[in-house]
Amino acid sequence: MDSIRIRGGRPLNGTIAIGGAKNAALPLMAVSLLTEDPIEFTNMPTLADLATMGSLLGELGVELTRTVDDTSNEPVVRLQARKITATEAPYDLVRKMRASVVVMGPLLARAGKARVSMPGGCAIGTRPVDLHLKALEALGAEIELKEGYIQATAPNGLSGGHILFPKVSVGATENALMAATLAHGDTVIANAAREPEITDLANCLTEMGAKITGIGTDTLRITGVDQLSGTRHRVLPDRIETGTYAAAAAITGGELTLTNTRAELIESVIDLLERAGVEVTETKDGLKVNRANCELRGVDSMTEPYPGFPTDMQAQIMAMMTVATGAAMITETIFENRFMHVPELCRMGADINVHGASAIVRGVKKLSGAPVMATDLRASVSLVLAGLAAEGETQVNRVYHLDRGYERLEEKLAACGADIARVAGV
Ligand code: UD1
């Protein structure tokens, strides 16, 4: 298995272009199941999770082709489901990537049935799918759990309904929204997730002819239509990749310009960085993050649904706080068990104590390099950040987690002065 070797202690300086958002691209790809017309995407990142989604969609009858735009020369990913040829998301794919469950809503809406493996536990908590199922039931689906699979049917099509989520869920909102676009009648989704990826999905569906109001708010109203048509859509910039590189500039005491992104997507992260003493300036196509010659201060944070501080940035900010002056309390409210990076950061010399859902991080002068590994994507990248700031050599194992969500990570960091390389495993 490949690993990443980092020799730390060098401030990063330069420009990094941010890619399209993985978490927007996953449901956007599933949108192709809703129409027989082709859907084309630009700014689609090349990531392992999206390849997994491509394989799943391929099994369901979606043809995926890659072309290049004649005028801009940009790569274009084209998806077309002339016919749904299968309606099952098998265990092997769902086990690999939980987000596969977003095919359930579109399959039910277009084909009237879906058989999706239950995702089961995962590294960052139990992560049930009850909210997805309740939402689809509210739209008239009949659901049975059998042999580890969710069997959902709507032989006469879905019908509009009132969905009130007791808890904010990104994936369940996406499933409900996609399903409702082709349901008969009106649907209200209350306490909907407001993440920018939901807005991007709703905008794409609108371009395809869906009738949605309340986009960007916590109440989405959808009037079902008989059919949707194709479109060309640009995938939203990745706000978590943006925040991760902003944290890389901060932890190394460097200055990075992040392009092809938007500061407004990470307002809560920028607020935290500024409170910690980092200078952030909005630019015309992104932001500039500067921590050259200023001290990093410990500040508290708590993860919340958007527009609050994102759980997907918690590990990276914790890495940053390990070398800040003073202490920081970091509270995780979205996922239980999302502190697996803590023991690994401690092996690098960090001083962190976990009490329930909170971690107290007391800043140390220096981290020291060590062999480390993590069991999820954001935890893994937090160890890369720690390695960039540490004295000596760090080896981050299980790189496949990073490949799920960061495109050309080591290349982008090396171009800004990091001493980082991928080491082929045996
Ligand atoms: C998405 C993101 C993930 C991010 C998370 C929270 C994708 C592909 N992944 O995951 O990177 O960390 O949002 O911002 O977009 N829950 C239930 N029942 C359900 C569904 C969720 O109890 O049926 C709970 C979860 O266990 C969790 C909380 O709701 O505690 C939020 O989860 P959710 O927003 O659904 O996360 P995902 O969509 O899986």
XYZ file of C-alpha atoms and ligand atoms in Angstrom:
465
model
C 0.000 0.000 0.000
C 1.316 3.473 -0.882
C 2.274 5.954 1.811
C 3.145 9.636 1.871
C 6.508 10.771 3.190
C 6.836 14.339 4.452
C 9.864 16.202 5.774
C 8.275 18.999 7.750
C 9.132 22.484 8.895
C 8.872 24.407 5.610
C 6.366 27.275 5.307
C 4.195 26.855 2.202
C 4.145 29.653 -0.356
C 2.390 29.784 -3.685
C -0.910 29.232 -5.455
C -3.184 26.199 -5.371
C -6.129 25.702 -7.724
C -9.105 24.152 -5.940
C -11.029 21.384 -7.700
C -14.740 20.641 -7.951
C -16.439 19.455 -4.767
C -16.484 15.700 -4.188
C -19.609 15.953 -2.054
C -21.420 17.951 -4.733
C -20.238 15.678 -7.548
C -21.522 12.465 -5.929
C -25.243 13.384 -5.901
C -24.871 15.308 -9.173
C -23.686 12.131 -10.896
C -26.722 10.294 -9.485
C -28.978 12.940 -11.088
C -28.228 11.272 -14.427
C -30.586 8.451 -13.352
C -33.521 10.878 -13.461
C -33.525 11.505 -17.221
C -32.868 9.720 -20.495
C -31.045 12.806 -21.773
C -27.315 13.343 -21.347
C -26.064 15.439 -18.425
C -22.645 17.022 -18.800
C -20.421 18.241 -15.995
C -17.409 20.518 -16.021
C -15.078 21.084 -13.026
C -15.561 17.408 -12.122
C -12.607 16.303 -9.978
C -10.770 13.018 -10.547
C -11.177 11.123 -7.285
C -11.505 7.507 -6.180
C -15.002 8.073 -4.708
C -16.259 9.446 -8.006
C -14.801 6.461 -9.856
C -16.749 4.244 -7.436
C -19.946 6.204 -8.165
C -19.189 5.883 -11.906
C -18.934 2.066 -11.547
C -22.199 1.896 -9.621
C -24.033 4.064 -12.163
C -22.543 1.953 -14.963
C -24.171 -1.130 -13.429
C -27.512 0.701 -13.378
C -27.385 1.571 -17.076
C -25.613 4.948 -17.146
C -23.088 5.444 -19.944
C -20.153 7.590 -18.888
C -17.979 9.304 -21.480
C -15.261 11.905 -21.181
C -14.889 14.672 -23.733
C -13.281 18.086 -23.955
C -15.142 21.363 -24.437
C -14.393 22.771 -27.915
C -14.029 26.379 -26.832
C -12.657 26.278 -23.274
C -10.702 23.023 -23.657
C -12.040 21.982 -20.257
C -12.642 18.298 -19.570
C -16.331 17.331 -19.655
C -17.857 14.253 -18.009
C -21.003 13.092 -19.805
C -23.527 10.749 -18.195
C -26.542 9.297 -19.937
C -29.114 6.776 -18.689
C -31.176 6.078 -21.812
C -32.681 3.172 -19.878
C -32.350 1.971 -16.300
C -31.021 -1.562 -16.780
C -30.707 -2.582 -13.102
C -31.949 -1.183 -9.788
C -29.553 -2.692 -7.267
C -26.665 -1.034 -5.427
C -24.673 -4.067 -4.273
C -22.999 -4.561 -0.884
C -19.460 -4.385 -2.259
C -19.928 -0.855 -3.600
C -22.015 0.566 -0.746
C -19.563 -0.877 1.800
C -16.757 0.947 0.000
C -18.641 4.224 -0.193
C -21.699 5.076 1.916
C -22.673 7.922 -0.406
C -23.841 5.211 -2.854
C -27.206 5.381 -1.033
C -28.023 8.577 -2.971
C -29.004 6.416 -5.954
C -32.054 5.222 -4.003
C -34.231 8.329 -4.489
C -33.542 8.718 -8.239
C -34.013 4.962 -8.906
C -37.357 4.957 -7.100
C -38.484 8.078 -8.927
C -37.588 6.870 -12.411
C -37.818 3.064 -12.207
C -40.263 2.639 -9.313
C -37.909 0.402 -7.372
C -34.500 0.255 -5.748
C -32.577 -2.401 -3.858
C -29.704 -0.847 -1.927
C -27.370 -2.585 0.500
C -27.591 -1.284 4.085
C -24.363 0.695 4.587
C -23.564 -0.713 8.051
C -21.116 0.914 10.462
C -18.205 3.024 9.384
C -15.106 4.536 10.901
C -16.748 7.768 12.055
C -19.787 6.319 13.785
C -22.858 4.207 13.191
C -24.342 6.561 10.552
C -27.839 5.101 10.098
C -30.052 5.711 7.011
C -33.399 5.925 8.850
C -33.950 9.548 7.750
C -33.498 8.596 4.075
C -36.077 5.834 4.444
C -38.631 7.946 6.352
C -38.397 10.665 3.708
C -38.970 8.220 0.854
C -41.878 6.634 2.758
C -43.427 10.098 3.079
C -43.364 10.183 -0.741
C -45.276 6.907 -0.909
C -42.449 4.370 -1.151
C -42.896 0.990 0.496
C -39.771 -0.127 2.259
C -38.683 -3.525 3.489
C -35.387 -4.510 5.053
C -34.333 -7.948 3.873
C -31.057 -9.869 3.782
C -29.030 -6.755 4.550
C -30.709 -4.815 1.753
C -33.231 -1.968 1.658
C -35.958 -2.909 -0.805
C -37.961 0.129 -1.816
C -40.843 0.076 -4.264
C -43.321 2.580 -5.682
C -45.164 0.610 -8.369
C -47.478 3.516 -9.227
C -44.815 6.166 -8.917
C -44.033 8.458 -5.983
C -46.437 11.141 -4.816
C -45.714 14.481 -3.158
C -45.598 14.563 0.639
C -44.562 16.510 3.718
C -41.148 15.605 5.065
C -39.980 17.025 8.381
C -36.479 15.934 9.257
C -35.984 15.605 13.036
C -32.255 16.091 12.430
C -30.368 17.801 9.606
C -29.018 15.244 7.125
C -27.198 16.117 3.919
C -27.636 12.721 2.247
C -31.296 12.302 3.252
C -32.118 15.802 1.965
C -30.436 14.935 -1.351
C -32.316 11.642 -1.701
C -35.657 13.282 -0.867
C -35.042 16.230 -3.208
C -34.121 14.070 -6.189
C -37.056 11.719 -5.599
C -39.549 14.597 -5.232
C -38.654 16.167 -8.586
C -40.468 13.345 -10.442
C -43.185 12.618 -7.816
C -46.841 13.441 -8.566
C -47.805 16.663 -6.784
C -46.163 18.926 -4.225
C -43.519 18.079 -1.650
C -42.243 20.138 1.277
C -38.901 19.242 2.844
C -38.668 20.981 6.230
C -35.452 21.206 8.285
C -33.595 20.462 5.042
C -29.796 20.618 5.036
C -28.538 23.944 3.654
C -25.039 22.845 2.654
C -23.790 24.515 -0.564
C -23.706 21.037 -2.156
C -27.517 20.834 -1.711
C -27.881 24.224 -3.374
C -25.675 23.063 -6.239
C -27.812 19.936 -6.644
C -31.057 21.958 -6.551
C -29.653 24.383 -9.140
C -28.695 21.529 -11.464
C -32.159 19.955 -11.091
C -33.755 23.336 -11.835
C -31.662 23.622 -15.023
C -33.104 20.211 -15.971
C -36.669 21.466 -15.578
C -37.414 20.642 -11.922
C -39.679 23.054 -10.023
C -37.992 23.899 -6.713
C -38.342 26.948 -4.470
C -36.623 27.806 -1.202
C -33.194 26.814 -2.558
C -30.524 27.686 0.035
C -33.035 27.715 2.910
C -34.122 24.980 5.310
C -37.514 24.571 3.588
C -37.485 23.205 0.063
C -40.757 23.103 -1.908
C -40.909 20.905 -4.966
C -43.675 20.489 -7.519
C -43.153 17.222 -9.345
C -42.816 17.226 -13.149
C -43.384 14.367 -15.618
C -39.861 14.363 -16.926
C -36.512 16.100 -16.664
C -34.147 16.950 -19.504
C -30.385 17.147 -19.945
C -28.117 20.040 -19.015
C -24.489 21.192 -18.806
C -23.538 22.021 -15.210
C -20.361 23.286 -13.536
C -19.588 21.513 -10.248
C -19.260 23.796 -7.224
C -15.706 24.376 -5.874
C -14.695 22.080 -3.014
C -15.062 24.076 0.209
C -13.368 21.363 2.293
C -10.356 21.238 -0.021
C -10.278 25.051 0.209
C -10.370 24.944 4.013
C -7.747 22.190 4.152
C -5.193 24.201 2.150
C -6.055 27.309 4.169
C -5.160 25.282 7.278
C -1.939 24.144 5.528
C -0.883 27.781 5.064
C -1.748 28.509 8.692
C -0.035 25.505 10.307
C 3.209 26.030 8.356
C 3.315 29.815 8.863
C 3.185 30.416 5.116
C 1.084 32.215 2.548
C -1.141 30.505 -0.012
C -3.406 31.906 -2.688
C -6.331 29.571 -3.353
C -7.960 29.987 -6.764
C -11.053 28.567 -8.507
C -12.996 28.759 -5.250
C -15.184 31.148 -3.244
C -14.536 32.563 0.231
C -18.268 32.689 0.983
C -18.370 28.868 0.997
C -16.175 28.682 4.101
C -17.193 31.726 6.109
C -17.246 29.821 9.410
C -13.738 28.465 8.752
C -12.438 31.912 7.797
C -13.939 33.328 10.998
C -12.084 30.700 13.025
C -8.799 31.289 11.161
C -9.059 35.030 11.763
C -9.756 34.541 15.469
C -6.663 32.309 15.542
C -4.568 35.180 14.145
C -4.450 34.150 10.478
C -4.895 36.837 7.817
C -7.485 35.931 5.186
C -8.222 38.152 2.186
C -10.916 37.522 -0.374
C -9.707 37.679 -3.974
C -11.569 37.765 -7.281
C -11.462 33.983 -7.727
C -10.795 32.724 -4.218
C -8.802 33.795 -1.185
C -5.353 34.466 0.154
C -4.346 32.975 3.501
C -1.319 34.399 5.291
C 0.308 33.412 8.568
C 3.844 34.539 7.827
C 5.199 36.415 10.872
C 2.150 36.081 13.070
C 1.409 33.872 16.016
C -1.230 31.160 15.894
C -3.623 31.382 18.866
C -5.762 28.594 20.314
C -9.489 29.164 19.705
C -12.538 27.019 20.469
C -14.819 25.555 17.816
C -17.898 23.386 17.571
C -19.070 21.492 14.489
C -22.597 22.225 13.273
C -24.668 21.820 10.120
C -24.017 24.513 7.470
C -23.577 27.478 7.803
C -21.890 26.383 11.054
C -18.350 25.069 11.296
C -18.109 21.867 9.160
C -17.366 18.500 10.723
C -15.269 17.751 7.624
C -12.807 20.484 8.774
C -12.632 19.412 12.426
C -9.550 17.169 12.122
C -7.574 19.713 10.056
C -8.304 22.529 12.525
C -7.326 20.251 15.391
C -3.962 19.598 13.715
C -3.520 23.365 13.416
C -4.390 23.927 17.073
C -1.747 21.438 18.248
C 0.933 24.075 17.529
C -1.040 27.187 18.570
C -0.304 29.268 21.648
C -2.748 28.435 24.435
C -5.554 25.920 24.425
C -8.492 25.141 22.132
C -11.626 23.179 22.899
C -12.992 21.376 19.847
C -16.493 19.909 20.131
C -17.867 17.439 17.590
C -21.674 17.448 17.456
C -22.348 15.744 14.098
C -20.619 12.358 14.336
C -19.732 10.307 17.381
C -16.298 8.737 17.252
C -14.785 11.339 14.938
C -11.589 11.753 16.964
C -9.550 8.871 15.565
C -6.843 11.303 14.525
C -6.240 12.213 18.198
C -4.001 9.259 19.191
C -2.022 9.667 15.961
C -1.500 13.409 16.522
C -0.424 12.582 20.094
C 2.198 10.175 18.688
C 3.613 13.240 16.930
C 3.895 15.101 20.253
C 0.484 16.832 20.405
C -1.142 17.381 23.802
C -4.831 16.460 23.407
C -7.363 15.118 25.894
C -10.757 13.874 24.795
C -13.755 14.161 27.135
C -16.873 12.814 25.455
C -17.635 14.906 22.390
C -14.962 17.516 23.195
C -11.210 17.541 22.827
C -8.950 19.921 24.702
C -5.890 20.742 22.647
C -3.012 22.404 24.475
C -0.569 23.900 22.002
C 3.002 22.586 21.955
C 6.084 24.360 20.528
C 6.825 21.685 17.916
C 5.441 18.404 16.671
C 7.878 15.687 15.737
C 7.588 13.465 12.673
C 6.436 9.849 13.095
C 4.876 7.001 11.128
C 1.089 7.463 11.430
C -2.116 6.208 9.859
C -5.763 7.102 9.970
C -9.028 5.427 9.215
C -10.884 8.158 7.348
C -10.362 10.816 4.743
C -10.275 14.004 6.829
C -8.352 12.355 9.678
C -5.706 11.295 7.142
C -5.302 14.783 5.733
C -4.999 16.217 9.258
C -1.935 13.989 9.693
C -0.479 15.350 6.447
C -0.955 18.888 7.819
C 0.698 17.907 11.099
C 3.562 16.340 9.128
C 4.080 19.574 7.161
C 4.628 21.452 10.429
C 6.560 18.744 12.307
C 10.279 18.487 12.776
C 11.720 15.490 10.931
C 10.057 12.847 8.836
C 6.424 11.737 8.910
C 5.081 8.763 7.036
C 1.311 8.774 6.522
C 0.092 5.273 5.749
C -3.185 4.142 4.121
C -3.012 6.818 1.442
C -6.085 5.412 -0.290
C -8.208 7.433 2.143
C -6.607 10.626 0.795
C -7.178 9.555 -2.805
C -10.905 9.328 -2.081
C -11.162 13.080 -1.614
C -7.995 15.018 -2.541
C -6.882 15.310 -6.148
C -3.075 15.381 -6.634
C -2.551 16.340 -2.978
C 1.210 15.816 -2.845
C 1.725 17.524 -6.217
C -0.231 20.619 -5.128
C 1.661 20.849 -1.813
C 5.082 20.162 -3.366
C 4.522 22.994 -5.884
C 4.244 25.350 -2.880
C 7.487 24.222 -1.275
C 6.500 21.155 0.753
C 8.989 18.294 0.900
C 6.442 15.571 0.246
C 6.403 12.437 -1.892
C 4.332 9.338 -2.453
C 6.192 6.150 -1.673
C 4.986 3.069 -3.534
C 4.087 0.255 -1.165
C 4.941 -3.385 -1.466
C -22.381 14.223 4.295
C -21.001 14.360 3.699
C -19.935 14.191 4.787
C -20.203 15.174 5.919
C -21.642 15.048 6.422
C -21.997 16.098 7.459
C -21.289 13.539 1.455
C -20.999 12.463 0.467
N -20.822 13.340 2.677
O -22.497 12.906 4.810
O -18.654 14.429 4.203
O -19.323 14.888 6.989
O -22.563 15.197 5.329
O -21.794 17.374 6.957
O -21.867 14.553 1.133
N -28.111 10.539 10.348
C -29.116 9.779 10.925
N -29.960 9.110 10.088
C -29.882 9.192 8.719
C -28.871 9.995 8.144
C -27.997 10.671 8.984
O -29.221 9.691 12.130
O -30.692 8.562 8.024
C -27.169 11.268 11.227
C -25.702 10.861 10.995
O -25.374 9.705 11.725
C -25.004 12.108 11.494
C -25.926 13.238 11.071
O -27.211 12.634 10.878
O -24.904 12.087 12.885
C -25.531 13.979 9.818
O -25.288 13.052 8.781
P -25.535 13.397 7.240
O -25.696 14.874 7.092
O -26.604 12.517 6.734
O -24.162 12.966 6.596
P -23.916 12.302 5.182
O -24.921 12.785 4.206
O -23.728 10.839 5.357
